Coordinates of C-alpha atoms in Angstrom, one line a residue:
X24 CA 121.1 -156.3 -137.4
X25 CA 123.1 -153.6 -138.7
X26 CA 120.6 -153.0 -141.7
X27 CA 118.2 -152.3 -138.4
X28 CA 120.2 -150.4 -136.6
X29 CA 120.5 -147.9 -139.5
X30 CA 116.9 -147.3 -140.2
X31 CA 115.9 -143.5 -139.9
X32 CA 113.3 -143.0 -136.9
X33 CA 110.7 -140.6 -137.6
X34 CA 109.5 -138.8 -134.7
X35 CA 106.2 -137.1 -136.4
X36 CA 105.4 -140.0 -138.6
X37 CA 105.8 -142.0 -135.0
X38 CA 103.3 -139.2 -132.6
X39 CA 100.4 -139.3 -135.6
X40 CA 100.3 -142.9 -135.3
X41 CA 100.3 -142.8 -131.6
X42 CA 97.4 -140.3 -131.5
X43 CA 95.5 -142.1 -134.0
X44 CA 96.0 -145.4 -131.8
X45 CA 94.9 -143.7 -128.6
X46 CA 91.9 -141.8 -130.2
X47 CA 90.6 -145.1 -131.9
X48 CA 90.7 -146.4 -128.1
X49 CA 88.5 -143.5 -127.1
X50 CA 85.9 -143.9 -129.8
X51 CA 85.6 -147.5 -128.9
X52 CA 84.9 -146.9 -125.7
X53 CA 83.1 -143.8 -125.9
X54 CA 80.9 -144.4 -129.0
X55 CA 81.0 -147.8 -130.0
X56 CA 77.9 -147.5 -132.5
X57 CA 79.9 -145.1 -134.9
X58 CA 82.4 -147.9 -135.7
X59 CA 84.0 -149.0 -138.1
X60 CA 83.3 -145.6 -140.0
X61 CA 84.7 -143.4 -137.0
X62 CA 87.5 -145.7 -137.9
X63 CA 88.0 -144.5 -141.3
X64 CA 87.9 -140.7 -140.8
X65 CA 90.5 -140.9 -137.8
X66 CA 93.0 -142.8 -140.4
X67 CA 91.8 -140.5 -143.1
X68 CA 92.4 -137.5 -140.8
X69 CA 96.0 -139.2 -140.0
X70 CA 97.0 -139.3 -143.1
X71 CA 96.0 -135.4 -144.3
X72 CA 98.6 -134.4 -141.3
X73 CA 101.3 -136.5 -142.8
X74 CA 100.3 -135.5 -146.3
X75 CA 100.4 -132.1 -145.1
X76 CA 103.8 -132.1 -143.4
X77 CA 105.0 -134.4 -145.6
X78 CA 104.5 -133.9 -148.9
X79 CA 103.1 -130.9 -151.6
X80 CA 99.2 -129.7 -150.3
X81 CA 98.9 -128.4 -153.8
X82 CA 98.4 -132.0 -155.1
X83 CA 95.0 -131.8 -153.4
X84 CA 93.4 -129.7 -156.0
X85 CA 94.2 -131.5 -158.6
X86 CA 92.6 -134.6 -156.7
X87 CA 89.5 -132.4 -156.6
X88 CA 89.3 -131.5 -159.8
X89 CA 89.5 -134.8 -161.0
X90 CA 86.9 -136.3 -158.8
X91 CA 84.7 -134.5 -160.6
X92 CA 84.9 -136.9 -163.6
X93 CA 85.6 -140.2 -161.4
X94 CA 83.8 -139.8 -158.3
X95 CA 81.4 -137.2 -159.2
X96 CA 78.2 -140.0 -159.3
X97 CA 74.6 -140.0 -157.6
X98 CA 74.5 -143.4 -155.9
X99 CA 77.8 -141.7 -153.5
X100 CA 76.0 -138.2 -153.1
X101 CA 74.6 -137.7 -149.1
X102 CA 72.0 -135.5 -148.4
X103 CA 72.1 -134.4 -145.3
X104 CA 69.1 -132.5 -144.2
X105 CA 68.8 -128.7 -143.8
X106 CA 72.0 -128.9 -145.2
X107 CA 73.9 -129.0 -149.3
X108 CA 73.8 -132.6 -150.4
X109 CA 77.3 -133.7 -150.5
X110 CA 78.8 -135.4 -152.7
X111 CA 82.9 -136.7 -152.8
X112 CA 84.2 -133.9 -154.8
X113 CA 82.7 -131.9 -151.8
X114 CA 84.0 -134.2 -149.3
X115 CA 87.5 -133.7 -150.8
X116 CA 87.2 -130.2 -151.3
X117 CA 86.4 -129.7 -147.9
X118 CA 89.3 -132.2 -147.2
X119 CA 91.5 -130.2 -149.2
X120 CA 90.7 -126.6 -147.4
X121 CA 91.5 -128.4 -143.8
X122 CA 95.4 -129.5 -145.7
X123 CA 95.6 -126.2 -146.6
X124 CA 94.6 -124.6 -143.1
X125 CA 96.8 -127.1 -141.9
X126 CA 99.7 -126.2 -144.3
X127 CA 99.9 -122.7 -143.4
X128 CA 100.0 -123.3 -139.4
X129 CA 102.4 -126.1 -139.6
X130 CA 104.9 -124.4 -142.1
X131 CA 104.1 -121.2 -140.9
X132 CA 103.4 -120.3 -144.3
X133 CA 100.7 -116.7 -144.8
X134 CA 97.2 -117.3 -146.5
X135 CA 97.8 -113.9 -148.8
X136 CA 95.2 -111.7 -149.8
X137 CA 97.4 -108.8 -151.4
X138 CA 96.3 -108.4 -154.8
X139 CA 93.8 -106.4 -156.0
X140 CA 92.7 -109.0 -158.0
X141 CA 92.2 -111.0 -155.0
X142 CA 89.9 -107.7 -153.7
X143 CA 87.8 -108.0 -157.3
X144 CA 87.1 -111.6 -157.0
X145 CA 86.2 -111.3 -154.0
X146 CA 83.3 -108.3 -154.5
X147 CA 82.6 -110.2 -157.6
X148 CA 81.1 -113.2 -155.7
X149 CA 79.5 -111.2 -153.3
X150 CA 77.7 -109.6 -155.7
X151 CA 76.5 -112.5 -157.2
X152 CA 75.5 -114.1 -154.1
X153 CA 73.8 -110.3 -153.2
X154 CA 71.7 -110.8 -156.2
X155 CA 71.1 -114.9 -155.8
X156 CA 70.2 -114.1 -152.1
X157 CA 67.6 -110.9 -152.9
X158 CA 65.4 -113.1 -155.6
X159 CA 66.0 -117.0 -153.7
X160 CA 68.1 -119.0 -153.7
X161 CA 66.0 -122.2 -156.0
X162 CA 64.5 -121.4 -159.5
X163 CA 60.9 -121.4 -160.0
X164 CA 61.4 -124.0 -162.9
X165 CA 61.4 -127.9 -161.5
X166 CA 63.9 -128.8 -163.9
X167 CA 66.5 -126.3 -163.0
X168 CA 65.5 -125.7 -159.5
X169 CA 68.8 -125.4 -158.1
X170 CA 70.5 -123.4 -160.7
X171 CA 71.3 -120.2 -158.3
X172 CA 73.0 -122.2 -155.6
X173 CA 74.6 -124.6 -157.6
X174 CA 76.1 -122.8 -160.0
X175 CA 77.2 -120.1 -157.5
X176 CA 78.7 -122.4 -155.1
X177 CA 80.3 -125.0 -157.1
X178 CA 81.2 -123.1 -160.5
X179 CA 82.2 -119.7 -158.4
X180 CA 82.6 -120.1 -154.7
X181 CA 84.7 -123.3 -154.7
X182 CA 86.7 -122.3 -157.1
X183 CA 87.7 -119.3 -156.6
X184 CA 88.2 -120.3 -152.9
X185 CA 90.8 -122.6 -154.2
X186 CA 92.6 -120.1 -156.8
X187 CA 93.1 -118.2 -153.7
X188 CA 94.6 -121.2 -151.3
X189 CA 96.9 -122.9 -154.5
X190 CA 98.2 -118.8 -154.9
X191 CA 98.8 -118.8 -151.5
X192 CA 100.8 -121.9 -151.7
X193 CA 102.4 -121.9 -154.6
X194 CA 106.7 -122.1 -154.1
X195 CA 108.4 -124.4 -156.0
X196 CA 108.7 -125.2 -160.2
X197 CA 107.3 -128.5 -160.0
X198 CA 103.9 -127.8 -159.0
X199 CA 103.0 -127.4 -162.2
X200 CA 104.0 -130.7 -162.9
X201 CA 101.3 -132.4 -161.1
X202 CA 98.2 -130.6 -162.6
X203 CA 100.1 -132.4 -166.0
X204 CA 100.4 -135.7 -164.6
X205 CA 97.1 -136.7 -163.1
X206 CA 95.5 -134.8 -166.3
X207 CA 97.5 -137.0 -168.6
X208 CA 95.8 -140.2 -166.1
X209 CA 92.3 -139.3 -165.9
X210 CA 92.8 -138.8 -169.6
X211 CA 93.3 -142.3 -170.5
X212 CA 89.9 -143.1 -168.6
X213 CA 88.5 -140.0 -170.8
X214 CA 89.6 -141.3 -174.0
X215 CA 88.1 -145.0 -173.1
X216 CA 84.8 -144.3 -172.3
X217 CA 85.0 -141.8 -175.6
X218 CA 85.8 -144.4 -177.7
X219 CA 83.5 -146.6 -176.1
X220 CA 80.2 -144.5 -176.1
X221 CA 81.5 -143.6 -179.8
X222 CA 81.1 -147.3 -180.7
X223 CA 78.1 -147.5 -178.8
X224 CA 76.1 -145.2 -179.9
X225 CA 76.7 -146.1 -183.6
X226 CA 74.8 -149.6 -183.1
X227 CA 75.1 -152.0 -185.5
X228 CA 75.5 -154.5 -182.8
X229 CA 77.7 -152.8 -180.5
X230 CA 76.2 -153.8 -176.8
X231 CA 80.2 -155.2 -176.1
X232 CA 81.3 -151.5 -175.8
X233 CA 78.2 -150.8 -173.4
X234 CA 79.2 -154.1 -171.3
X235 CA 82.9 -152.2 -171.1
X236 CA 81.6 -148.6 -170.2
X237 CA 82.3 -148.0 -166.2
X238 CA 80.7 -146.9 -164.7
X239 CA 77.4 -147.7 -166.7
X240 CA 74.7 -144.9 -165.3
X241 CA 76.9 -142.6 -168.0
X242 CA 75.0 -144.2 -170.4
X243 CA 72.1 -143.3 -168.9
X244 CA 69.5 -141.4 -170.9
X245 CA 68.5 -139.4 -167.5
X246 CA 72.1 -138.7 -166.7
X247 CA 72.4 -135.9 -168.8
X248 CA 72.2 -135.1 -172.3
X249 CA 74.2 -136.1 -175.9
X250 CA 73.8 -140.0 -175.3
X251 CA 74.4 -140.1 -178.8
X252 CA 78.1 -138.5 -178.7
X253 CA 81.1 -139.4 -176.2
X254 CA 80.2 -137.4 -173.4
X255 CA 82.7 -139.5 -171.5
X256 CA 81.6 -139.4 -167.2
X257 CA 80.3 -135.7 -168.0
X258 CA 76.6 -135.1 -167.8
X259 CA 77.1 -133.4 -171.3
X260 CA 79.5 -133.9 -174.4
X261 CA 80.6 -130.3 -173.8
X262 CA 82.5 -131.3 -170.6
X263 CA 84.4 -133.7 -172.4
X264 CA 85.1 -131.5 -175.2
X265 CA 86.6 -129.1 -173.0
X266 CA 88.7 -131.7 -171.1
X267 CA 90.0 -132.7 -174.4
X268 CA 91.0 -130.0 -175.8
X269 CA 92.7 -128.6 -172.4
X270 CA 94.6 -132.4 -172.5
X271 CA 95.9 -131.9 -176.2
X272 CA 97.9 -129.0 -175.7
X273 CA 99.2 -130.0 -172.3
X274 CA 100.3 -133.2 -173.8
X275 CA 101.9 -130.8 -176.3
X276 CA 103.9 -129.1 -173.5
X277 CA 104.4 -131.9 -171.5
X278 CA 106.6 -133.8 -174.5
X279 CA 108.9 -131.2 -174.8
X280 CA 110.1 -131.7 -171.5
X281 CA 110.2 -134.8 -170.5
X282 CA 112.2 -138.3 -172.3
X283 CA 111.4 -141.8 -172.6
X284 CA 109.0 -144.4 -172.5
X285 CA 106.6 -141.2 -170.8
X286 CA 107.3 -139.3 -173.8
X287 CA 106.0 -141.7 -176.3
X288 CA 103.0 -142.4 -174.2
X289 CA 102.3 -139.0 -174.3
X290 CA 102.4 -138.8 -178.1
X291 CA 100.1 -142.2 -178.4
X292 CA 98.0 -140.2 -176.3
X293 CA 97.4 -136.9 -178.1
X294 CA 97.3 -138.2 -181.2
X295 CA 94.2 -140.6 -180.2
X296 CA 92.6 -137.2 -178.5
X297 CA 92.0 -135.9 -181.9
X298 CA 89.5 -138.2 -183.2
X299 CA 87.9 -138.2 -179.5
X300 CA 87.5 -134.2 -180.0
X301 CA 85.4 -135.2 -182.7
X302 CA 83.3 -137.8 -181.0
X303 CA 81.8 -135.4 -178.8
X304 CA 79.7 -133.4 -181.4
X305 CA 81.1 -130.1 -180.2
X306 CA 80.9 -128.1 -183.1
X307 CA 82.3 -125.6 -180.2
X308 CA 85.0 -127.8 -179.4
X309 CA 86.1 -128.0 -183.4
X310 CA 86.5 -123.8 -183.4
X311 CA 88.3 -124.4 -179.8
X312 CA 90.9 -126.9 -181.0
X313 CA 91.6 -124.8 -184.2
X314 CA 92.1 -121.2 -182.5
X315 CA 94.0 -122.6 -179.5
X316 CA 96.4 -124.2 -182.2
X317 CA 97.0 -120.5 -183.8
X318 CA 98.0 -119.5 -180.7
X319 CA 100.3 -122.8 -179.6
X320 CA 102.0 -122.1 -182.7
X321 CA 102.2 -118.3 -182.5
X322 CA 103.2 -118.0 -179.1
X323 CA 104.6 -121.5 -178.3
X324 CA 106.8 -121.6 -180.6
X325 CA 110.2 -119.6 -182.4
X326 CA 108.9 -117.1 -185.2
X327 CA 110.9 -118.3 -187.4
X328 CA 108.9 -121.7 -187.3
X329 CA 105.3 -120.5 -186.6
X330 CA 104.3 -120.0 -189.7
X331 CA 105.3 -122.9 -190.8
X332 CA 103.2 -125.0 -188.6
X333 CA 100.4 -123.1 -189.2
X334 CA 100.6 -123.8 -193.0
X335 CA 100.8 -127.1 -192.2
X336 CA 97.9 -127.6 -189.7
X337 CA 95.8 -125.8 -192.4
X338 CA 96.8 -128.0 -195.3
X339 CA 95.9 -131.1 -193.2
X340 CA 92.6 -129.2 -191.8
X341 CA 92.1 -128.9 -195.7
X342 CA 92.6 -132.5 -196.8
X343 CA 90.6 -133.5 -193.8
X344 CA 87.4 -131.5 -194.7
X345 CA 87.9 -132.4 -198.5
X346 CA 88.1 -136.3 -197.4
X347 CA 85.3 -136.4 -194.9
X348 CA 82.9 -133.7 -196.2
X349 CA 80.2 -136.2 -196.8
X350 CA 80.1 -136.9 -193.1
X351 CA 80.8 -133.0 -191.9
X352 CA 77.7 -131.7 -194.2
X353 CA 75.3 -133.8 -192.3
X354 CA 72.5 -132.9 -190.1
X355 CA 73.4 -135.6 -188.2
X356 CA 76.1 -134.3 -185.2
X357 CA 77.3 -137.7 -184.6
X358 CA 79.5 -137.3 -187.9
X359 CA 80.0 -133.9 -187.6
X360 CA 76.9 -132.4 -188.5
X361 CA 77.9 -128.8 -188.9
X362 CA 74.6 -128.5 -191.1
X363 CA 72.7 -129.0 -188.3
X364 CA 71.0 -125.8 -187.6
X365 CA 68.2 -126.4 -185.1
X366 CA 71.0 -125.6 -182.5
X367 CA 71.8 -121.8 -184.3
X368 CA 68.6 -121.0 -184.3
X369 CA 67.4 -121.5 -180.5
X370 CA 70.9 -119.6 -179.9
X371 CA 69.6 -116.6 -182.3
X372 CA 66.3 -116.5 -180.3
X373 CA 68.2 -116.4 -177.0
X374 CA 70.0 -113.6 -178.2
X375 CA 67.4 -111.8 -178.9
X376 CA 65.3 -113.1 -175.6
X377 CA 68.8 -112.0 -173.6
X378 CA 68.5 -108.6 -175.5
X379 CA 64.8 -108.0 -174.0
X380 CA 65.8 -108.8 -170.6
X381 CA 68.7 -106.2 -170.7
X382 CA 66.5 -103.8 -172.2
X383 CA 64.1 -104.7 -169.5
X384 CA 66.5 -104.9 -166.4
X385 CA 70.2 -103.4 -167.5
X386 CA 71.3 -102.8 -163.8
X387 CA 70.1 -105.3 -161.0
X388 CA 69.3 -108.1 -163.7
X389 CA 66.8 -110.9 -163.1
X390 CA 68.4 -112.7 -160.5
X391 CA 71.3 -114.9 -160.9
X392 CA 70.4 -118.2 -162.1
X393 CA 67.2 -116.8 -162.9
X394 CA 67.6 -116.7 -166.3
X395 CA 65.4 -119.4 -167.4
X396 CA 62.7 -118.5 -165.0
X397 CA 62.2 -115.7 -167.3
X398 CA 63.3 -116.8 -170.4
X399 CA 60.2 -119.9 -170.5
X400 CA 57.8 -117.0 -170.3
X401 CA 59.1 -115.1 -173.0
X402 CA 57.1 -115.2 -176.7
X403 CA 58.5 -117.2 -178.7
X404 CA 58.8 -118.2 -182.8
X405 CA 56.9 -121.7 -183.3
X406 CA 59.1 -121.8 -186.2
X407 CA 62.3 -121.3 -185.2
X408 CA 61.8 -123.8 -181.9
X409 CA 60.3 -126.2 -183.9
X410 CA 61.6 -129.3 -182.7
X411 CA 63.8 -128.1 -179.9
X412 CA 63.9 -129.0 -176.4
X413 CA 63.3 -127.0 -173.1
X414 CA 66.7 -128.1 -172.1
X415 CA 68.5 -127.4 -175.7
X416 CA 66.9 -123.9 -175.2
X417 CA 68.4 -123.2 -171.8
X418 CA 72.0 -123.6 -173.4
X419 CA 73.3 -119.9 -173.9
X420 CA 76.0 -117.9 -173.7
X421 CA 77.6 -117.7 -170.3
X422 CA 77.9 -113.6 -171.1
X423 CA 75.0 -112.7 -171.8
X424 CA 73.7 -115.4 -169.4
X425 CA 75.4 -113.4 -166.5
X426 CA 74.2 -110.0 -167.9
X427 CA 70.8 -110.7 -167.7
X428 CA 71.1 -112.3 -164.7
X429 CA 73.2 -109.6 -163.0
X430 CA 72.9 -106.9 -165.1
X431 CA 75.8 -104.5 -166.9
X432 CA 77.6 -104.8 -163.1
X433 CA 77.8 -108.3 -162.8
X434 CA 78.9 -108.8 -166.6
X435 CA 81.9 -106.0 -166.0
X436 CA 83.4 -107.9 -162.9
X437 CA 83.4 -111.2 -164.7
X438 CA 85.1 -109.7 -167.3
X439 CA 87.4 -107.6 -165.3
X440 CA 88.5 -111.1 -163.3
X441 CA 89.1 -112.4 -166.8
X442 CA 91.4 -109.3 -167.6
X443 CA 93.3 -109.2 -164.3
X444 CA 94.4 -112.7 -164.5
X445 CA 95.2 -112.6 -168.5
X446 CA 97.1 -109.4 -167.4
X447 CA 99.5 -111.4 -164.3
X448 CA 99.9 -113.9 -167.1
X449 CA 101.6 -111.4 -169.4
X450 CA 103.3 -110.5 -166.4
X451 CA 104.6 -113.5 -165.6
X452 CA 105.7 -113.9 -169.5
X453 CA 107.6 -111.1 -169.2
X454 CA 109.8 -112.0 -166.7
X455 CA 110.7 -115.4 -167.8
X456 CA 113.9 -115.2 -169.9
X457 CA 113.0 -116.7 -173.5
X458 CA 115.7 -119.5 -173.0
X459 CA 113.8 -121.1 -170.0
X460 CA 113.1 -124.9 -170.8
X461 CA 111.7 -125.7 -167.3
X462 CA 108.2 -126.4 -165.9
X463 CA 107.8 -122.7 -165.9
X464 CA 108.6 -121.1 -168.9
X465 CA 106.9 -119.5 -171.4
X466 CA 105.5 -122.1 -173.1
X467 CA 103.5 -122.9 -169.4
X468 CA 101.7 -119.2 -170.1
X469 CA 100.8 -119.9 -173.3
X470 CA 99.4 -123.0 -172.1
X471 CA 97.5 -121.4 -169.6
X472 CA 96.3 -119.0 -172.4
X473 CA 94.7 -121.8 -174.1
X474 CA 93.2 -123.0 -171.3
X475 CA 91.5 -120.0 -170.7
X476 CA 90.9 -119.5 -174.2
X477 CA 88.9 -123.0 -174.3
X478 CA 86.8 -122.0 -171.9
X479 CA 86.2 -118.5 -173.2
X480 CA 85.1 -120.7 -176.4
X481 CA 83.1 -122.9 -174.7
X482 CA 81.0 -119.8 -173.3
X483 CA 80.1 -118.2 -176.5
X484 CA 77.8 -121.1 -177.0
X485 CA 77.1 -122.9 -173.5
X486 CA 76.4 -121.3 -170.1
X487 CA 79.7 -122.9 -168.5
X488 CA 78.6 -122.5 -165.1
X489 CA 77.0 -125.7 -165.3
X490 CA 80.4 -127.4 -165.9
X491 CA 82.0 -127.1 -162.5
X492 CA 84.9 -129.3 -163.9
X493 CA 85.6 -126.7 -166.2
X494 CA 85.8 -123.7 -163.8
X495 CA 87.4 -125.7 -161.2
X496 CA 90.4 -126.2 -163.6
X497 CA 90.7 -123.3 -165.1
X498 CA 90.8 -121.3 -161.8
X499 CA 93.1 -123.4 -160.0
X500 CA 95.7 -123.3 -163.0
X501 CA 95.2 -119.5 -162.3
X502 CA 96.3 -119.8 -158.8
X503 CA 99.4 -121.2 -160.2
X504 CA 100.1 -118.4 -162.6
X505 CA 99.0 -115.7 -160.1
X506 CA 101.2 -117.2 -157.7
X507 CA 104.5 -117.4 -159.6
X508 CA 103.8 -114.2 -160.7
X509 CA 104.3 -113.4 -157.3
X510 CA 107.1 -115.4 -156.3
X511 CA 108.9 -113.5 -159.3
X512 CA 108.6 -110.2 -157.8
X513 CA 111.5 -108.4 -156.7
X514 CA 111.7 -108.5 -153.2
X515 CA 114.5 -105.8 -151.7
X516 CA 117.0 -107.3 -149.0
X517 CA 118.0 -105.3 -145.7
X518 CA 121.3 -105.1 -145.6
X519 CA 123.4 -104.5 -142.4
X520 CA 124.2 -100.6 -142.0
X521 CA 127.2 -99.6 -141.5

């Protein structure tokens, strides 16, 4: 009885449930036919208000992001007529923007727009959705029909939207702990099916590891491209070589920091990313993993040990290329295949293709996500293409990609968003003391660098808007660093007069 007695009462927690009981009566009486799944929203929509006043609304983008490589399949996806077809990485992104909205009432918090950064982004997009809108909104080719919507809604739009909310809400340190953690989860689910479809697609009687792939349409030959590599849940391998990457070197960060049983998970973990970065095929990826390493050790590290580890990492690049040269020389990707040059040479032929088009329209571009609308009716060299694919051929560098699509304008804005937020990064460096051994330190802009670096990486040889997941993260870790940029302002106090 005592034990009772002392039990805290929660007045909030108490009037949501109350609500929820007495609009649940409502609906049954009102609309019976929409139960049970009017049920389900109204105890979704509960527990967003709780989350909300509860707990940290900045674990919601995370959850987004990662629904992209869990929940991201076509069996869930509703299309709604004369509407986007939705699918749950939608759902919880529009979930998410509601917590937010919610967040700022409730707390009293202010959705800020005071950067000019914030200003650029935002006459970026529009000018992008300015040109998608003037030359439609679908693609004349079937294949790629909705390449201007898509790719501006959910590779800009979406996230940029939520760069902007996570800036807006970013106040404490250990935010930047939970981007970490549910990394370092979907991870392990990245690095099975990796292995997996590795195994797989080397035969020899593997159908076990097919049996263990969930879920199964990912090893679909329609779902995508590079069945052949571990593409993980990704429609491509490039996806997963991005993700990888991005988890090595926040495994990296995360072990300084943390003890325990954790800790040595952690290292089990990045270690087995390494031959997983090589499953995919990326040759990309490989050039990726290398350069973001000069930089973890330049910048992530004392002086006095950097180039140390960088003599190191190249004596065991060394012995590794020396050992399994055999299998690198091939043609064939799946064990490295950095002979393989039918790849190069449909690149070199959209680089000159991309040159034409500039030549042809350097201000107003073709359209965006025109690109291959144009590009198919383009001459071309039967030699060179010989063997290559209408889809290995729409692979291209998201730069030039934009500038033909947008012209010189569009391809200075991108670039000036990629400036602005490297420059509040070096901001943000500068006024962390060295000594700091927290979640935000140093060491978190560096890692934020090679996020952004991996990406950048990525683009020199794939049109990245096509990886949502990819944007997604990369823009919402820049909320975070935008944001504690912010929040380490100097702000002045008003003192009493005298």
């Amino acid at each position: 009885m005592g034990i009772l007695t002392q039990q805290k009462f929660e007045p909030f927690g108490f009037l949501i449930v109350l609500a929820s009981v007495a609009a649940a009566a409502v609906i049954s009486v009102v609309a019976p036919a929409t139960m049970p799944w009017s049920f389900v929203v109204l105890v979704a929509a509960a527990l967003l208000v709780y989350w909300v006043a509860r707990w940290d609304v900045v674990v919601l983008t995370w959850l987004w992001v990662g629904s992209y490589g869990t929940l991201d399949w076509d069996p869930l996806k509703v299309i709604i007529p004369g509407f986007f077809t939705m699918s749950p990485p939608r759902f919880i992104f529009v979930a998410a923007v509601l917590a937010y909205l919610l967040y700022f009432l409730l707390r009293r918090g202010l959705i800020r727009f005071d950067l000019k950064l914030l200003w650029l982004i935002l006459a970026v997009v529009l000018y992008y959705g300015w040109s998608a809108h003037t030359t439609g909104w679908t693609a004349r080719v079937y294949e790629y029909r909705a390449a201007p919507y898509y790719r501006y809604i959910s590779a800009m739009v979406l996230p940029f939207i939520m760069l902007w909310l996570v800036y807006s809400a970013t106040r404490r340190e250990r935010q930047i702990a939970w981007p970490l953690v549910l990394v370092s989860i979907y991870g392990w689910y990245a690095l099975y099916l990796g292995y997996l479809q590795y195994i797989w697609a080397g035969g020899g009687g593997a159908d076990w590891a097919r049996a263990l792939i969930w879920p199964s349409y990912v090893t679909d030959p329609e779902f995508g491209i590079h069945l052949e590599r571990g593409r993980g849940a990704f429609r491509t391998a490039v996806g997963q070589s991005v993700f990888l990457v991005m988890l090595f070197y926040m495994n990296l960060y995360s072990i300084r920091r943390i003890r325990g049983p954790y800790r040595t998970i952690l290292i089990l973990q990045a270690v087995l990313t390494i031959p997983a970065i090589f499953f995919t095929g990326i040759r990309a990826g490989y050039v990726a993993f290398l350069v973001c390493g000069v930089v973890w050790c330049l910048w992530g590290s004392s002086y006095r040990v950097a180039g140390l580890k960088i003599a190191v990492g190249l004596l065991v690049l060394i012995v590794g290329v020396v050992v399994f040269w055999e299998n690198l020389a091939t043609t064939e990707r799946r064990t490295g295949g950095v002979a393989q040059l039918g790849p190069i040479r449909s690149r070199e032929v959209l680089v000159r293709q991309a040159q034409e088009i500039v030549r042809a329209y350097p201000w107003r571009g073709v359209g965006f996500g025109h690109f291959i609308d144009h590009q198919v009716q383009m001459a071309r060299d039967p030699q060179n293409l010989s063997g290559m694919s209408a889809f290995m051929l729409s692979q291209h560098n998201v730069f030039l990609t934009l500038v033909c699509e947008t012209g010189v304008p569009g391809l200075v804005g991108i670039v000036a968003i990629f400036v602005g937020v490297f420059w509040q990064s070096l901001c943000l460096r500068r006024k962390l003391p060295p000594t700091a051994a927290g979640w935000l330190s140093r060491d978190f802009v560096v890692l934020f660098w090679i996020i952004m670096l991996n990406f950048i990486v990525a683009g020199m040889f794939t049109d990245m808007l096509w990886e949502v997941p990819s944007c997604a993260m990369l823009w919402s870790m820049a909320g975070l660093v935008v944001g504690y940029n912010r929040l380490l302002d100097p702000h002045p106090i008003e003192l009493p007069s005298a």
